[in-house]
Short mmCIF file of C-alpha atoms and ligand atoms in Angstrom, two decimals:
data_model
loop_
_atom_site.label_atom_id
_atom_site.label_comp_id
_atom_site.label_asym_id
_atom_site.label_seq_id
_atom_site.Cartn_x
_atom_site.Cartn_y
_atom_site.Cartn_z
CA UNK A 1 -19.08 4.90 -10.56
CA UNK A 2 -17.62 4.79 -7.23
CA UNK A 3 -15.71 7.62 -6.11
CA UNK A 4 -11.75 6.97 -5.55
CA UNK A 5 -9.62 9.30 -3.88
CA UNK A 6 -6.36 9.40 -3.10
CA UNK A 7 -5.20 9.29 0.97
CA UNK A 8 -4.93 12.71 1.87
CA UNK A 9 -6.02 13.86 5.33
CA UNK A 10 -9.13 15.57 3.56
CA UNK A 11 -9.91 12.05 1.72
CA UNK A 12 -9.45 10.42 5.03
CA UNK A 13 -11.69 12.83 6.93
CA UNK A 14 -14.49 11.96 4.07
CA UNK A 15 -14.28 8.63 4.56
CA UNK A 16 -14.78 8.73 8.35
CA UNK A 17 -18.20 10.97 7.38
CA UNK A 18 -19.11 8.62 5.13
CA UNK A 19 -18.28 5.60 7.96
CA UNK A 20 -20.36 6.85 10.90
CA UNK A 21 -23.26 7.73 8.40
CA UNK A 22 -23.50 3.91 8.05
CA UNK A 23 -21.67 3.91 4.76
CA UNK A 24 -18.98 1.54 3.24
CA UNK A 25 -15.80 2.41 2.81
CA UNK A 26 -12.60 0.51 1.33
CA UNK A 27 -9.23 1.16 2.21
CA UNK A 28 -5.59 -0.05 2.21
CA UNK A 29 -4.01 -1.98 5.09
CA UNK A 30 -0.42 -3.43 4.98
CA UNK A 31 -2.14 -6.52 4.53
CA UNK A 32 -4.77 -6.05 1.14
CA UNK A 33 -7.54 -3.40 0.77
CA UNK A 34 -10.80 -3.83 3.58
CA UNK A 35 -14.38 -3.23 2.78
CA UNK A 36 -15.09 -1.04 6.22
CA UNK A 37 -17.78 -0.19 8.12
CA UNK A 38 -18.62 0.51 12.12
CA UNK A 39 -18.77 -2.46 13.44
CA UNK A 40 -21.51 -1.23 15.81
CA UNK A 41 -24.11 -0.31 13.48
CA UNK A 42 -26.04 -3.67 12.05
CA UNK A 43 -27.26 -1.99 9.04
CA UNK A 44 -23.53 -1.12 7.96
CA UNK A 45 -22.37 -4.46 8.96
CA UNK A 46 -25.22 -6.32 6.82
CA UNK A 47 -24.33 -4.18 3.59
CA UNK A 48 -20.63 -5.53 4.01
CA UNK A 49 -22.44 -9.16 3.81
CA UNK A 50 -24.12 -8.34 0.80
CA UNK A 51 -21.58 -6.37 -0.93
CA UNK A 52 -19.30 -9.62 -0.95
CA UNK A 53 -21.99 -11.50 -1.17
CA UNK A 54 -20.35 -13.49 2.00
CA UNK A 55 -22.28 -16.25 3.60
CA UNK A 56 -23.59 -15.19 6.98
CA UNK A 57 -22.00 -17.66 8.94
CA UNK A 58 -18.29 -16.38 8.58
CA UNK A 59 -17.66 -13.77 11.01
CA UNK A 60 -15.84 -10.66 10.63
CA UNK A 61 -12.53 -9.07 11.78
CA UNK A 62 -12.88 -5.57 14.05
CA UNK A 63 -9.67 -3.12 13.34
CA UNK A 64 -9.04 -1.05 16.33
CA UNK A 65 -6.45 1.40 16.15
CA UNK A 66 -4.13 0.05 19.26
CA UNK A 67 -4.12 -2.47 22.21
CA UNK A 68 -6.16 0.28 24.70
CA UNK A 69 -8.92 0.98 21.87
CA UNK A 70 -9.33 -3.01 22.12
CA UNK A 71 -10.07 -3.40 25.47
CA UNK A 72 -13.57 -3.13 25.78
CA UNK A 73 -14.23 -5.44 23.08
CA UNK A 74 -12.96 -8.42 24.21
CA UNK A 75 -11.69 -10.93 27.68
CA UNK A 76 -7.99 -10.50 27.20
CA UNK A 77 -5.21 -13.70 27.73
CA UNK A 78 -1.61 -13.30 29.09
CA UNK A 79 -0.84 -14.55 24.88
CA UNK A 80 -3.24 -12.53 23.80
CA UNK A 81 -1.28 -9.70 25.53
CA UNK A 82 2.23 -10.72 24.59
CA UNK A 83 1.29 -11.29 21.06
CA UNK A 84 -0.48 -7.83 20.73
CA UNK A 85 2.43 -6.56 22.30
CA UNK A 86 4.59 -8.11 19.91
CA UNK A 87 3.26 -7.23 16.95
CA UNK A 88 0.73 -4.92 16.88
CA UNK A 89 0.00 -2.57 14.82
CA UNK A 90 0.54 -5.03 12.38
CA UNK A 91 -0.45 -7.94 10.26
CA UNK A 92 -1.58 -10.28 13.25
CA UNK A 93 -5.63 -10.86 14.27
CA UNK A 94 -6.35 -12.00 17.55
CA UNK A 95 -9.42 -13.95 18.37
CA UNK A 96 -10.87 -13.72 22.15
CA UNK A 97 -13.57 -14.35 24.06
CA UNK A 98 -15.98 -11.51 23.40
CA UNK A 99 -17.16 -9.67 26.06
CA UNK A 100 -20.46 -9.47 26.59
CA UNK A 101 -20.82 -5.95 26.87
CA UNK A 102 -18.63 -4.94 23.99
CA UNK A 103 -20.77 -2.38 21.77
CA UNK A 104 -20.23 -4.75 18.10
CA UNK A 105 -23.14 -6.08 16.27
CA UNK A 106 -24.02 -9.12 16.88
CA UNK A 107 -23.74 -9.65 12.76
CA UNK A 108 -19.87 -9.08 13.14
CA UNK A 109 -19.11 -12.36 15.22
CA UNK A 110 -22.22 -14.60 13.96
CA UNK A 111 -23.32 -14.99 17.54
CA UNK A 112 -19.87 -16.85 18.21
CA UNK A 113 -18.50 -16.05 21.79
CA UNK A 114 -15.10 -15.27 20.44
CA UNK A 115 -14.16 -11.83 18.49
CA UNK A 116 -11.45 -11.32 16.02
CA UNK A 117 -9.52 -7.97 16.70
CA UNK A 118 -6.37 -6.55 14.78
CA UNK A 119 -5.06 -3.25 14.72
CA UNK A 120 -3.42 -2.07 11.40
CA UNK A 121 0.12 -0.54 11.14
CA UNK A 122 -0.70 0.68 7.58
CA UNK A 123 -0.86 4.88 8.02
CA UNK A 124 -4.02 4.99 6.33
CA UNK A 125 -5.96 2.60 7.87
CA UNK A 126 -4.46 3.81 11.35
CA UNK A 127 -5.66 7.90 10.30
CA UNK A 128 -8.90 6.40 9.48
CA UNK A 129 -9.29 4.96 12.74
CA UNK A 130 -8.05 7.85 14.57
CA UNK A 131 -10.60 9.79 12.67
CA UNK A 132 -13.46 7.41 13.24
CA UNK A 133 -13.10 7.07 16.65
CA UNK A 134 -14.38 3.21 16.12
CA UNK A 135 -13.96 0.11 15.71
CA UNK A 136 -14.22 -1.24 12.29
CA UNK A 137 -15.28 -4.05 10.66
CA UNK A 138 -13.40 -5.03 7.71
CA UNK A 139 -13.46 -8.16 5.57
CA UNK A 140 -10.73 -8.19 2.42
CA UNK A 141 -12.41 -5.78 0.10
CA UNK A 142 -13.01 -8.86 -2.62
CA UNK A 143 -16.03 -10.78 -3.91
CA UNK A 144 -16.28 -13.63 -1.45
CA UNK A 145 -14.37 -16.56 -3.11
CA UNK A 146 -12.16 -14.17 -5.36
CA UNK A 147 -8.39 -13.14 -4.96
CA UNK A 148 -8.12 -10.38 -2.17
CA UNK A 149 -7.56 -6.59 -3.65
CA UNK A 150 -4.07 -5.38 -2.79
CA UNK A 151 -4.51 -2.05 -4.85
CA UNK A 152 -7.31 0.40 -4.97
CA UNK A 153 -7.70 -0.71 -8.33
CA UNK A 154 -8.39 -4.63 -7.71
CA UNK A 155 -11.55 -3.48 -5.51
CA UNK A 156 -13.43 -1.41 -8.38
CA UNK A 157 -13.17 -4.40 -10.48
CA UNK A 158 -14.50 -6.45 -8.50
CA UNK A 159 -16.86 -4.47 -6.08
CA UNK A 160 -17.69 -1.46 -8.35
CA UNK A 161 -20.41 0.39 -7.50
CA UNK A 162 -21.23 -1.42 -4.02
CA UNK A 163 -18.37 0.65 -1.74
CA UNK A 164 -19.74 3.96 -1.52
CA UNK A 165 -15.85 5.37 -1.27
CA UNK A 166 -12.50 3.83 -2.03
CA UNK A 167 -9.48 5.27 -0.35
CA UNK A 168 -6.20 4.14 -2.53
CA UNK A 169 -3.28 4.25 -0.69
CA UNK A 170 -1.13 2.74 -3.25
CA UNK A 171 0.01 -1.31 -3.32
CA UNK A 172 0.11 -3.04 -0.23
CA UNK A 173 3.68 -3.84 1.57
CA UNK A 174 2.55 -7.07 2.62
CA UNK A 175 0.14 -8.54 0.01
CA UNK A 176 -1.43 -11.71 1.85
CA UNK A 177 -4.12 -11.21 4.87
CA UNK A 178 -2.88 -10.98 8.48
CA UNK A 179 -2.45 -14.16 10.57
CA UNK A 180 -4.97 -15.31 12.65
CA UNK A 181 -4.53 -16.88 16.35
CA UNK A 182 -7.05 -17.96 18.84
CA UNK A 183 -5.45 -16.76 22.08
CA UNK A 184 -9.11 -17.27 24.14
CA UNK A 185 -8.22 -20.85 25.47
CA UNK A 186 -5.46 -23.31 27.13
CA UNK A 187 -3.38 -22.93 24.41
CA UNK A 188 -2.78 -20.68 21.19
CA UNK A 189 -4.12 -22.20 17.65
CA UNK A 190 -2.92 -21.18 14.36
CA UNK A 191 -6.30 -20.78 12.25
CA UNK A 192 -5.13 -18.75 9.48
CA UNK A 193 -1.28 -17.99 8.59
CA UNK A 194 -0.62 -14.47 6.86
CA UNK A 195 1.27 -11.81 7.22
CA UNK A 196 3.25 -12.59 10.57
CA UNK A 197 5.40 -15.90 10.13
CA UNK A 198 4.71 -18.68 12.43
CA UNK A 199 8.28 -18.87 13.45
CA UNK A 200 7.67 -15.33 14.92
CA UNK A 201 4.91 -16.29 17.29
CA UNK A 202 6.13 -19.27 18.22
CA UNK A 203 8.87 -17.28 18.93
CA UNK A 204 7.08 -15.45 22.02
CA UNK A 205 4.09 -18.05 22.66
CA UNK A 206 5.87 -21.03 22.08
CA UNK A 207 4.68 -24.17 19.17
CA UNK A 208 1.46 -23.52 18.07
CA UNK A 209 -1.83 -25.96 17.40
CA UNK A 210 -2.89 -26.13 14.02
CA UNK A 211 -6.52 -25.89 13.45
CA UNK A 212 -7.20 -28.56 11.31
CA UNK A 213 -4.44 -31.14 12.32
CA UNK A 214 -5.46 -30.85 16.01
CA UNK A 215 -8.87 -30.24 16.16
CA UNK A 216 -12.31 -29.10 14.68
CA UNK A 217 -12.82 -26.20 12.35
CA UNK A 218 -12.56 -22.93 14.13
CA UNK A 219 -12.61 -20.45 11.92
CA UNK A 220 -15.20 -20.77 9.57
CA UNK A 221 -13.78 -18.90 6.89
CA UNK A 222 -12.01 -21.90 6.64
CA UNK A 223 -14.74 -23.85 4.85
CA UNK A 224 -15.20 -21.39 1.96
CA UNK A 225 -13.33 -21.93 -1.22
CA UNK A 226 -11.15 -19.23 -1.43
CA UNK A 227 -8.90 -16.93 -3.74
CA UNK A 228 -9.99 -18.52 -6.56
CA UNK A 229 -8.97 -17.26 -10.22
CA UNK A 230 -10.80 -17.99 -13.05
CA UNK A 231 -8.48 -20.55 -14.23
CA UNK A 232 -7.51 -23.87 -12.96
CA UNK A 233 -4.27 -23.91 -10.75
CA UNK A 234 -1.71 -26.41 -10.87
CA UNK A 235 0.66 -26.52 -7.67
CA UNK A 236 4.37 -27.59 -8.03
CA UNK A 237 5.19 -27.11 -11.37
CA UNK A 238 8.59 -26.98 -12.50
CA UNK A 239 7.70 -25.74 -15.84
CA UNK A 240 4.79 -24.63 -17.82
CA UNK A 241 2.95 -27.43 -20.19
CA UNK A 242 1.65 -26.19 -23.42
CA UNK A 243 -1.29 -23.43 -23.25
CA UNK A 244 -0.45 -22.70 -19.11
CA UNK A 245 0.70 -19.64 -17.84
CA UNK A 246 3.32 -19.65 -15.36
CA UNK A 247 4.18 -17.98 -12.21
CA UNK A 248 7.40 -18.68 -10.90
CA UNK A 249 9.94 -18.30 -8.20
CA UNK A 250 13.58 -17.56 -7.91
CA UNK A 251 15.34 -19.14 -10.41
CA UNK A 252 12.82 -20.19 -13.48
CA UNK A 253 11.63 -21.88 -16.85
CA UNK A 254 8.84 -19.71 -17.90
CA UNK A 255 9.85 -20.87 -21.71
CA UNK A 256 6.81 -21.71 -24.03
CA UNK A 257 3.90 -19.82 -21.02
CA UNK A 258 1.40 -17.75 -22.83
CA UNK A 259 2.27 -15.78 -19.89
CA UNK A 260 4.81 -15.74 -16.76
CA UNK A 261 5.30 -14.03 -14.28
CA UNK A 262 8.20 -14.07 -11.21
CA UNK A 263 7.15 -13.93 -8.11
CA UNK A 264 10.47 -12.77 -6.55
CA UNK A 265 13.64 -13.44 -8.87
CA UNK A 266 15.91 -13.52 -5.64
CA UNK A 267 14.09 -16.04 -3.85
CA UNK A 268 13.15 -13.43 -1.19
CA UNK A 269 9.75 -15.31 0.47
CA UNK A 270 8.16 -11.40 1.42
CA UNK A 271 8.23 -9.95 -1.90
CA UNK A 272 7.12 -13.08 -3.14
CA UNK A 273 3.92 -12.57 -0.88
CA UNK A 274 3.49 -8.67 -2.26
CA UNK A 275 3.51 -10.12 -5.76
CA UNK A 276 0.89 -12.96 -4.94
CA UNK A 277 -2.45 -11.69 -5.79
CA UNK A 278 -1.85 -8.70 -8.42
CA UNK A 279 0.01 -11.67 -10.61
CA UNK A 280 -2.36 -14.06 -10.04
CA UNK A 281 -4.73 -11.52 -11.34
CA UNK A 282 -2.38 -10.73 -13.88
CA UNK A 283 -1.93 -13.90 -15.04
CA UNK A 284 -5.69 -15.17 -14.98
CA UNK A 285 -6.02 -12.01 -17.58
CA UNK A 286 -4.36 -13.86 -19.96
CA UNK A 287 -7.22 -15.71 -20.26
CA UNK A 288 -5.67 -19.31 -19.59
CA UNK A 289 -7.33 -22.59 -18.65
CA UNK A 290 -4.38 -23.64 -15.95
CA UNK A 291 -1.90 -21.14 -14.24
CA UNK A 292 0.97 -23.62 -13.17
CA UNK A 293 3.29 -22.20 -10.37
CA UNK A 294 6.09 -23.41 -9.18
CA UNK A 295 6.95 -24.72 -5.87
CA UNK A 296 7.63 -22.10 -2.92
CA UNK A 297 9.58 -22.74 0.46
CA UNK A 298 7.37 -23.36 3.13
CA UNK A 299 9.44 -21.18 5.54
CA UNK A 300 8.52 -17.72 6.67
CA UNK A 301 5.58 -15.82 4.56
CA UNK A 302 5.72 -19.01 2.32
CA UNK A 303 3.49 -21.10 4.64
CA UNK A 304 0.81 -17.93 4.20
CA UNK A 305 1.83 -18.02 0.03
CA UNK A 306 1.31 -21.89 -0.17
CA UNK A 307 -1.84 -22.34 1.79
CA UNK A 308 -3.32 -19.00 -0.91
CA UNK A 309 -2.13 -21.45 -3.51
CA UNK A 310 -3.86 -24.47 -2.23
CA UNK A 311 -7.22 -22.56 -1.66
CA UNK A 312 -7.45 -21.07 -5.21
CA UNK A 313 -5.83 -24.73 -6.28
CA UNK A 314 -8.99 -25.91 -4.76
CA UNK A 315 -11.51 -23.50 -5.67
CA UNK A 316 -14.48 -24.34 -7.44
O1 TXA B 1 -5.46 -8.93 6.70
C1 TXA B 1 -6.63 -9.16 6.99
O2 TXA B 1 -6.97 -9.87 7.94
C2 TXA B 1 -7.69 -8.46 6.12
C3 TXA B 1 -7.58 -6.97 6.34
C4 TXA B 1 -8.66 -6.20 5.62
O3 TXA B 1 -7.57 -6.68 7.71
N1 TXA B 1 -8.99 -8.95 6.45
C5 TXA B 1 -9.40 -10.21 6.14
O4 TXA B 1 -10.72 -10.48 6.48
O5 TXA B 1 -8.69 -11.02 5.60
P1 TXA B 1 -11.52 -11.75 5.95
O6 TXA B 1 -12.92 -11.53 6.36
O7 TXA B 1 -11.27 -11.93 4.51
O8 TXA B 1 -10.94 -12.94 6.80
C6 TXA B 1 -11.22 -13.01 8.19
C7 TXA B 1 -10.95 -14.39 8.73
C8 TXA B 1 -11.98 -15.38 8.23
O9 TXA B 1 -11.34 -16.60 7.93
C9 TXA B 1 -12.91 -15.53 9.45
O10 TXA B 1 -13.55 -16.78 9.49
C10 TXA B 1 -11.94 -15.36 10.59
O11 TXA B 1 -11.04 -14.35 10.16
N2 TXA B 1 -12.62 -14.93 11.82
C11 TXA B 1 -13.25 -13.77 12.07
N3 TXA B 1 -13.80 -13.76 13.30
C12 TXA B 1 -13.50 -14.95 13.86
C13 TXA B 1 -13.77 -15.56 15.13
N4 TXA B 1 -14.48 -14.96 16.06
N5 TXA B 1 -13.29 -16.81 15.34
C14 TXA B 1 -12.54 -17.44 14.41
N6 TXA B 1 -12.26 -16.92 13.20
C15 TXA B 1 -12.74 -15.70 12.92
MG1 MG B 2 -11.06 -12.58 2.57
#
């Protein structure tokens, strides 16, 4: 069995042992749980890869525990500055040009010339890079495909025996993966949204290009079928048909669901996004065939919620 303990400084100071021995280590962000390793070792890096079983062309994101740790890792933009500056540590990635000397595996960025850096606010994942001392890679600590863990307790069922140490720093506060921005060009391109609204950055950098509206596939993460339960998921549903569960939001009609859940009974759009994945989970338990859920604004952490929905709507 894997080992779990909880985050105390001694678990913490394990876990960076077991890091710079090559090892793999998951542990809580604000965001969900990361399957960690140094991102400078290759051999650590691959076992990430096979863990998740995560095709080799999607690239991996580097946590860093602030701005200065990030600097010799990548070209830094006057964006990429006022972004990091905004809202880091927190739930925002960054992608730059790499720079060429930067000490990260090649296996991490898939020979790309761009790197994808975040630094974490959650206090775990910032002890663990203060006791590290570097950078980490750190993919959402799921089978590739599957819902992202956001307890300690959604990565043993799905990794098991694969992480050689699981940290468990309770639920996550923000429950979908951070937002990620290319800041290396012209102009700054929303390839993922998450954890930091777009309204936010848009706020400080201004309206931002859309990756697949405006131009070719960036991040190629995006290709992969995604957050998938086991059961079929129908988008927009008012109510549950016969034999669905239901997961709902704000107001609802979860009358005649084999199971429902409520995403956030007050209509508030960030609890809604802590909620997302353990219900899902949750829900797909039940052993259904279709998990209807009903529509969500499209405002604030919804556009991160709805485009969740329309991966694991699209899965298979
Ligand atoms: O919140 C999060 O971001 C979590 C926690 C653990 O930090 N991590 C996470 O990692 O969600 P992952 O591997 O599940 O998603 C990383 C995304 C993928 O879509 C990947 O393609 C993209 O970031 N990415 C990584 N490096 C990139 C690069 N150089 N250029 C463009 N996209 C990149
Ligand atoms: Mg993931």
């Amino acid at each position: 069995m894997t080992q779990v303990l909880p985050a105390s400084d001694a678990a913490i100071e394990e876990a960076a042992q077991v890091l710079r021995r090559g090892g793999l280590v998951a542990f809580p962000t604000e965001t969900v749980y990361g399957l960690g390793s140094v991102a400078t070792n290759d051999r650590a890096v691959a076992r990430i890869f096979q863990a998740k079983q995560r095709p080799a062309h999607n690239p991996l994101i580097v946590h860093v525990a602030d701005r200065a740790a990030a600097t010799p890792l990548a070209i830094w933009t006057e964006a990429g500055e006022a972004l990091a500056a905004a809202f880091w540590p927190g739930p925002l990635t960054l992608v730059l040009a790499r720079e060429p000397s930067a000490p990260i595996s090649p296996l991490v960025t898939v020979g790309l010339a761009t790197i994808a850096l975040r630094a974490p606010s959650a206090p775990t994942a910032q002890k663990l890079l203060q006791a590290t001392l570097l950078p980490l890679a750190a993919p959402s600590a799921n089978p590739s495909g599957q819902v992202s863990p956001t307890t300690a307790a959604h990565v043993v069922a799905g990794l098991g025996d694969v992480v050689d140490l699981v940290i468990d720093g309770g639920p996550c506060s923000v429950g979908v993966e951070s937002t990620v921005v290319d800041v290396s060009g012209e102009q700054v391109r929303l390839l993922r949204p998450g954890g930091v609204p777009r309204e936010a950055i848009e706020a400080i950098v201004g309206p931002l290009l859309d990756s697949v509206a405006d131009g070719p596939i960036q991040s190629p993460g995006q290709l992969e079928s995604h957050y998938a339960p086991r059961a079929a998921v129908r988008l927009e549903a008012l109510q549950p048909a016969p034999g669905e569960a239901f997961l709902g939001f704000g107001y609802m009609i979860g009358k005649g669901a084999v199971a429902a859940r409520n995403l956030s009974p007050t209509g508030d759009l960030d609890e809604a996004a802590r909620n997302l994945f353990a219900m899902l989970r949750q829900l797909d338990d039940a052993g259904v065939a279709t998990i209807a859920v009903a529509p969500i604004p499209q405002q604030g952490l919804g556009e991160a919620i709805n485009d969740r929905l329309r991966r694991a709507a699209a899965g298979r």
